[in-house]
Amino acid sequence: TTAGVLLVFSLLIVPAVIGVIFSDRLPFALMIAWGVGIAGCAAGLAGSYALDLPTGAAMVTALAGCLMLAGLAKALIFVDVAR
C-alpha cells in the first residue's frame, strides 16, 4: 500500500510543482503540469516494460527525474540577469 500512496502523491504533486516552477499563470501551469504528467507516466511505463521493473516504482522514479531536471533547468537557464 505504501507504493500506491507514493505513486498517487507523485502523480498529484510533482507535475503541479513543475508547472508552478515555470509559470505563475494558472492556464500555463496546468498545461505544463499535464504535459509533464503524461510524459512522466509514459517514461515510467516504457522503463518498466523495457527493464522489467515494477510499474509504480518506475513511474515514481520517472516523475522524480522530471522534477530534478526541471529544477536544474530553472536554476541554469532562467538565472537572474541582475546577479
Short mmCIF file of C-alpha atoms in Angstrom, two decimals:
data_model
loop_
_atom_site.label_atom_id
_atom_site.label_comp_id
_atom_site.label_asym_id
_atom_site.label_seq_id
_atom_site.Cartn_x
_atom_site.Cartn_y
_atom_site.Cartn_z
CA THR A 1 0.00 0.00 0.00
CA THR A 2 2.92 2.34 0.55
CA ALA A 3 3.90 2.17 -3.10
CA GLY A 4 0.36 3.12 -4.13
CA VAL A 5 0.31 6.11 -1.79
CA LEU A 6 3.69 7.26 -3.11
CA LEU A 7 2.51 6.87 -6.70
CA VAL A 8 -0.65 8.89 -6.09
CA PHE A 9 1.33 11.58 -4.26
CA SER A 10 3.84 11.75 -7.09
CA LEU A 11 1.15 11.97 -9.76
CA LEU A 12 -0.71 14.72 -7.92
CA ILE A 13 2.11 16.86 -6.59
CA VAL A 14 5.16 16.58 -8.87
CA PRO A 15 3.54 17.80 -12.12
CA ALA A 16 1.86 20.67 -10.27
CA VAL A 17 5.17 21.72 -8.71
CA ILE A 18 6.89 21.65 -12.09
CA GLY A 19 4.07 23.70 -13.62
CA VAL A 20 4.38 26.33 -10.89
CA ILE A 21 8.17 26.41 -11.25
CA PHE A 22 7.89 27.57 -14.85
CA SER A 23 4.72 29.69 -14.83
CA ASP A 24 2.81 31.94 -12.46
CA ARG A 25 -0.32 31.90 -14.60
CA LEU A 26 -2.74 29.06 -13.90
CA PRO A 27 -3.61 28.10 -17.52
CA PHE A 28 0.05 27.77 -18.48
CA ALA A 29 0.94 25.96 -15.25
CA LEU A 30 -1.88 23.49 -15.93
CA MET A 31 -0.70 22.83 -19.46
CA ILE A 32 2.88 22.30 -18.26
CA ALA A 33 1.69 20.02 -15.45
CA TRP A 34 -0.47 17.94 -17.79
CA GLY A 35 2.38 17.55 -20.24
CA VAL A 36 4.85 16.58 -17.54
CA GLY A 37 2.38 14.14 -16.00
CA ILE A 38 1.75 12.44 -19.32
CA ALA A 39 5.45 12.37 -20.22
CA GLY A 40 6.44 11.06 -16.77
CA CYS A 41 3.83 8.30 -16.90
CA ALA A 42 4.86 7.32 -20.42
CA ALA A 43 8.54 7.26 -19.45
CA GLY A 44 7.77 5.19 -16.36
CA LEU A 45 5.68 2.72 -18.33
CA ALA A 46 8.31 2.42 -21.05
CA GLY A 47 11.08 1.96 -18.48
CA SER A 48 9.01 -0.59 -16.61
CA TYR A 49 8.40 -2.59 -19.79
CA ALA A 50 11.95 -2.34 -21.12
CA LEU A 51 13.73 -3.11 -17.86
CA ASP A 52 11.10 -5.45 -16.37
CA LEU A 53 10.58 -3.27 -13.28
CA PRO A 54 7.51 -2.66 -11.12
CA THR A 55 5.35 -0.09 -12.89
CA GLY A 56 4.55 2.10 -9.89
CA ALA A 57 8.16 2.41 -8.81
CA ALA A 58 9.27 3.18 -12.35
CA MET A 59 6.65 5.92 -12.69
CA VAL A 60 7.65 7.49 -9.36
CA THR A 61 11.30 7.40 -10.41
CA ALA A 62 10.49 8.95 -13.79
CA LEU A 63 8.48 11.75 -12.16
CA ALA A 64 11.27 12.37 -9.64
CA GLY A 65 13.73 12.59 -12.52
CA CYS A 66 11.44 15.10 -14.25
CA LEU A 67 11.34 17.19 -11.08
CA MET A 68 15.12 17.14 -10.76
CA LEU A 69 15.55 18.07 -14.42
CA ALA A 70 13.02 20.89 -14.07
CA GLY A 71 14.78 22.28 -11.02
CA LEU A 72 18.13 22.08 -12.75
CA ALA A 73 16.75 23.73 -15.88
CA LYS A 74 15.19 26.52 -13.83
CA ALA A 75 18.46 27.08 -11.96
CA LEU A 76 20.67 27.05 -15.06
CA ILE A 77 18.53 28.53 -17.82
CA PHE A 78 16.38 31.05 -16.02
CA VAL A 79 19.05 32.64 -13.84
CA ASP A 80 18.52 36.20 -12.71
CA VAL A 81 20.40 38.51 -15.06
CA ALA A 82 20.84 41.12 -12.31
CA ARG A 83 23.24 38.90 -10.39
#
